[in-house]
Amino acid sequence: MSPAPASFDDELFEFLRQLRRNNTRDWFQSNKERYEEHVKHPALQFISDFGPRLRKISPSFVADPRPAGGSLFRIYRDVRFSKDKSPYKTSVGIQFRHKHAKDVHSPGFYLHLEPDNCFVGLGIWHPDGSTLSMIRTFLAENPTQWKRTMGGKTFAQLYQLGGDSLKRAPKGYDPEHPMIEDLKRKDFIAVTELADASVTAPGFINDYARLCRAGVPFVRFLCDAIDVPF
């Protein structure tokens, strides 16, 4: 069986490189057709095509190909509270959110496309206080399950945990707790890097599905921790 057609082409990365050098409204408006053709439309098609694959991984996550309010992040930056007033993001973000994400801060599957900085992400970035507390409590009470999740051969070969951590033990936890380094985490995310060439290769959508499947034990652990279905 031949691989699935390429989802993205080199023009996506070329557009993002040029946008990084010319991050102005005038330049973007002059090149908006390129953005639509090589970035936005392929990303929305990827989301639509990934939907059936995502449902096989878990029915609890959503591939929403709407141009606004769906799985594709807006390219427009929120500059209201930022010293950097550049109006546009120079990367593409695609988030496959949990179906309960509007009600509770939930884990998800993420794809980040940026020249020389592409990656797959899983988990929960900057969870709110109550969600973080639930994860820490569950982890502390289920250390064997956590170790099994982290030590799974495929997961361990592909993913590294990232994000921010506290310098000291969180309030209420013994600094000598055997899982204290993980209990210090403020983010529960796992990341695997991608080469730009792999993103533009035929069959990438199936490679991405394989990477998401490899992360299932980690995402399932987080779903269990915050009491949402996987």
Coordinates of C-alpha atoms in Angstrom, one line a residue:
M1 CA 0.0 0.0 0.0
S2 CA 1.4 3.4 -1.0
P3 CA 1.8 6.0 1.8
A4 CA -0.8 8.8 2.3
P5 CA -0.1 11.9 0.2
A6 CA 2.0 14.6 1.7
S7 CA -0.1 16.9 4.0
F8 CA 2.3 19.9 3.8
D9 CA 4.9 21.1 1.5
D10 CA 8.1 23.2 1.7
E11 CA 6.3 26.4 1.0
L12 CA 4.7 26.2 4.5
F13 CA 8.2 26.5 6.1
E14 CA 9.3 29.1 3.5
F15 CA 6.3 31.3 4.2
L16 CA 6.9 31.1 8.0
R17 CA 10.6 32.0 7.5
Q18 CA 9.7 35.0 5.5
L19 CA 7.0 36.0 8.0
R20 CA 9.6 35.9 10.7
R21 CA 11.7 38.4 8.8
N22 CA 8.7 40.5 7.7
N23 CA 6.3 40.4 10.6
T24 CA 4.1 43.3 9.6
R25 CA 0.5 43.7 8.6
D26 CA 1.4 45.1 5.2
W27 CA 3.7 42.2 4.3
F28 CA 1.1 39.7 5.6
Q29 CA -1.7 41.2 3.6
S30 CA 0.4 41.2 0.5
N31 CA 1.1 37.5 1.0
K32 CA -2.2 36.4 2.4
E33 CA -3.0 34.2 -0.6
R34 CA 0.3 32.3 0.1
Y35 CA -0.8 31.8 3.7
E36 CA -4.2 30.5 2.7
E37 CA -2.8 28.2 0.1
H38 CA 0.3 26.8 1.8
V39 CA -0.5 27.1 5.5
K40 CA -4.1 27.5 6.5
H41 CA -5.9 25.3 3.9
P42 CA -3.4 22.4 4.3
A43 CA -3.6 22.6 8.1
L44 CA -7.4 22.5 8.0
Q45 CA -7.3 19.6 5.6
F46 CA -4.9 17.8 7.9
I47 CA -7.2 18.2 10.8
S48 CA -10.2 16.9 8.8
D49 CA -8.1 13.9 7.5
F50 CA -6.8 13.1 11.0
G51 CA -10.3 12.9 12.5
P52 CA -11.0 9.2 11.6
R53 CA -7.5 8.3 12.8
L54 CA -8.0 10.2 16.0
R55 CA -11.3 8.4 16.7
K56 CA -9.4 5.1 16.5
I57 CA -7.0 6.4 19.1
S58 CA -9.7 7.7 21.4
P59 CA -13.3 8.8 20.9
S60 CA -12.8 11.5 23.6
F61 CA -10.7 13.8 21.5
V62 CA -11.9 16.2 18.8
A63 CA -10.5 17.1 15.4
D64 CA -12.4 20.3 14.5
P65 CA -11.5 21.7 11.0
R66 CA -13.5 24.9 11.4
P67 CA -11.4 27.9 10.3
A68 CA -12.1 29.7 13.5
G69 CA -12.6 28.2 17.0
G70 CA -11.5 24.8 15.9
S71 CA -8.3 22.8 16.2
L72 CA -6.1 25.2 14.3
F73 CA -4.7 28.0 16.4
R74 CA -5.1 31.6 15.1
I75 CA -2.1 33.1 13.5
Y76 CA -2.8 36.4 15.1
R77 CA -0.9 37.1 18.3
D78 CA -2.6 38.7 21.3
V79 CA -0.2 41.6 21.9
R80 CA -2.3 43.4 24.5
F81 CA 0.1 42.5 27.4
S82 CA 3.2 41.8 25.5
K83 CA 6.3 43.9 24.9
D84 CA 6.7 42.2 21.5
K85 CA 4.0 43.8 19.3
S86 CA 4.7 41.5 16.3
P87 CA 1.2 40.9 15.0
Y88 CA 1.6 37.3 13.8
K89 CA 2.7 34.0 15.1
T90 CA 5.6 32.5 13.0
S91 CA 4.5 28.9 13.7
V92 CA 1.4 26.7 13.1
G93 CA -0.3 25.1 16.1
I94 CA -2.9 22.4 15.9
Q95 CA -4.5 21.2 19.1
F96 CA -6.8 18.1 19.3
R97 CA -8.6 18.9 22.5
H98 CA -10.6 16.7 24.9
K99 CA -14.3 16.8 24.3
H100 CA -14.7 18.1 27.9
A101 CA -12.0 20.8 27.5
K102 CA -14.6 23.6 27.9
D103 CA -15.6 22.3 31.3
V104 CA -12.3 21.2 32.7
H105 CA -8.6 21.7 31.9
S106 CA -7.9 18.5 30.0
P107 CA -5.0 16.8 28.2
G108 CA -4.7 16.9 24.5
F109 CA -2.6 16.0 21.4
Y110 CA -0.7 18.8 19.8
L111 CA 1.3 19.4 16.6
H112 CA 3.7 22.3 16.3
L113 CA 5.1 23.4 12.9
E114 CA 7.9 25.9 12.8
P115 CA 11.1 26.0 10.8
D116 CA 13.7 23.9 12.6
N117 CA 11.4 23.5 15.6
C118 CA 8.7 21.0 14.8
F119 CA 7.4 18.7 17.5
V120 CA 4.5 16.6 18.8
G121 CA 3.2 17.4 22.2
L122 CA 0.9 15.6 24.6
G123 CA -0.6 16.4 28.0
I124 CA -1.6 19.5 29.8
W125 CA 0.2 22.8 29.6
H126 CA -0.2 25.3 32.5
P127 CA -3.1 23.5 34.2
D128 CA -5.1 25.6 36.6
G129 CA -4.6 25.1 40.4
S130 CA -7.4 22.6 41.0
T131 CA -6.4 20.5 37.9
L132 CA -2.8 20.5 38.9
S133 CA -3.7 19.5 42.5
M134 CA -5.7 16.5 41.1
I135 CA -2.8 15.3 39.0
R136 CA -0.4 15.6 41.9
T137 CA -2.7 13.7 44.2
F138 CA -3.3 11.0 41.7
L139 CA 0.4 10.7 41.0
A140 CA 1.3 10.5 44.7
E141 CA -1.3 7.8 45.3
N142 CA -0.4 5.8 42.1
P143 CA 3.4 5.8 41.8
T144 CA 3.5 2.4 40.3
Q145 CA 1.2 3.3 37.5
W146 CA 3.2 6.5 36.9
K147 CA 6.4 4.6 36.7
R148 CA 4.9 2.1 34.4
T149 CA 3.7 4.9 32.1
M150 CA 7.0 6.6 32.1
G151 CA 8.9 3.4 31.7
G152 CA 7.0 2.0 28.7
K153 CA 9.6 1.1 26.1
T154 CA 8.0 3.0 23.1
F155 CA 7.0 6.0 25.1
A156 CA 10.4 6.3 26.8
Q157 CA 12.2 6.0 23.4
L158 CA 10.1 8.7 21.8
Y159 CA 9.1 11.3 24.4
Q160 CA 10.7 13.5 27.0
L161 CA 8.8 15.4 29.7
G162 CA 9.0 19.2 29.5
G163 CA 7.5 22.3 31.0
D164 CA 8.1 24.2 34.2
S165 CA 8.7 22.9 37.7
L166 CA 8.8 24.2 41.2
K167 CA 12.2 24.6 42.9
R168 CA 10.8 23.2 46.2
A169 CA 8.3 20.5 47.1
P170 CA 4.7 21.7 46.6
K171 CA 2.8 22.5 49.8
G172 CA 1.6 19.4 51.6
Y173 CA 4.1 17.0 50.1
D174 CA 7.1 15.5 51.8
P175 CA 10.4 16.7 50.2
E176 CA 11.6 13.1 50.6
H177 CA 8.7 11.6 48.7
P178 CA 10.1 9.2 46.1
M179 CA 8.2 10.9 43.3
I180 CA 9.0 14.5 44.5
E181 CA 10.7 15.6 41.2
D182 CA 7.6 14.7 39.2
L183 CA 5.3 16.2 41.9
K184 CA 7.2 19.5 41.5
R185 CA 6.0 19.7 37.9
K186 CA 3.7 22.7 37.0
D187 CA 3.2 21.3 33.5
F188 CA 2.5 17.7 32.5
I189 CA 3.6 17.6 28.9
A190 CA 5.6 15.1 26.8
V191 CA 7.3 16.2 23.6
T192 CA 9.0 14.5 20.7
E193 CA 10.9 16.5 18.0
L194 CA 10.2 16.2 14.3
A195 CA 12.5 17.0 11.4
D196 CA 11.0 19.5 8.9
A197 CA 11.5 17.0 6.1
S198 CA 9.4 14.4 7.9
V199 CA 6.5 16.9 8.1
T200 CA 6.5 17.4 4.3
A201 CA 7.0 13.7 3.5
P202 CA 4.3 11.4 2.1
G203 CA 2.6 9.5 4.9
F204 CA 3.3 12.1 7.6
I205 CA -0.3 12.0 8.8
N206 CA 0.1 8.3 9.6
D207 CA 3.4 8.9 11.3
Y208 CA 1.7 11.5 13.5
A209 CA -1.0 9.0 14.4
R210 CA 1.7 6.5 15.4
L211 CA 3.3 9.1 17.6
C212 CA -0.1 9.9 19.2
R213 CA -0.7 6.2 19.8
A214 CA 2.7 5.9 21.5
G215 CA 1.6 8.6 23.9
V216 CA -1.7 7.0 24.9
P217 CA -0.5 5.7 28.3
F218 CA 0.6 9.2 29.3
V219 CA -2.6 10.9 28.1
R220 CA -4.7 8.1 29.7
F221 CA -2.9 8.6 33.1
L222 CA -3.8 12.3 33.0
C223 CA -7.4 11.6 32.1
D224 CA -7.7 9.2 35.0
A225 CA -6.1 11.8 37.3
I226 CA -8.7 14.5 36.5
D227 CA -11.6 12.0 36.1
V228 CA -12.4 12.5 32.5
P229 CA -12.9 9.6 30.0
F230 CA -10.1 8.5 27.8

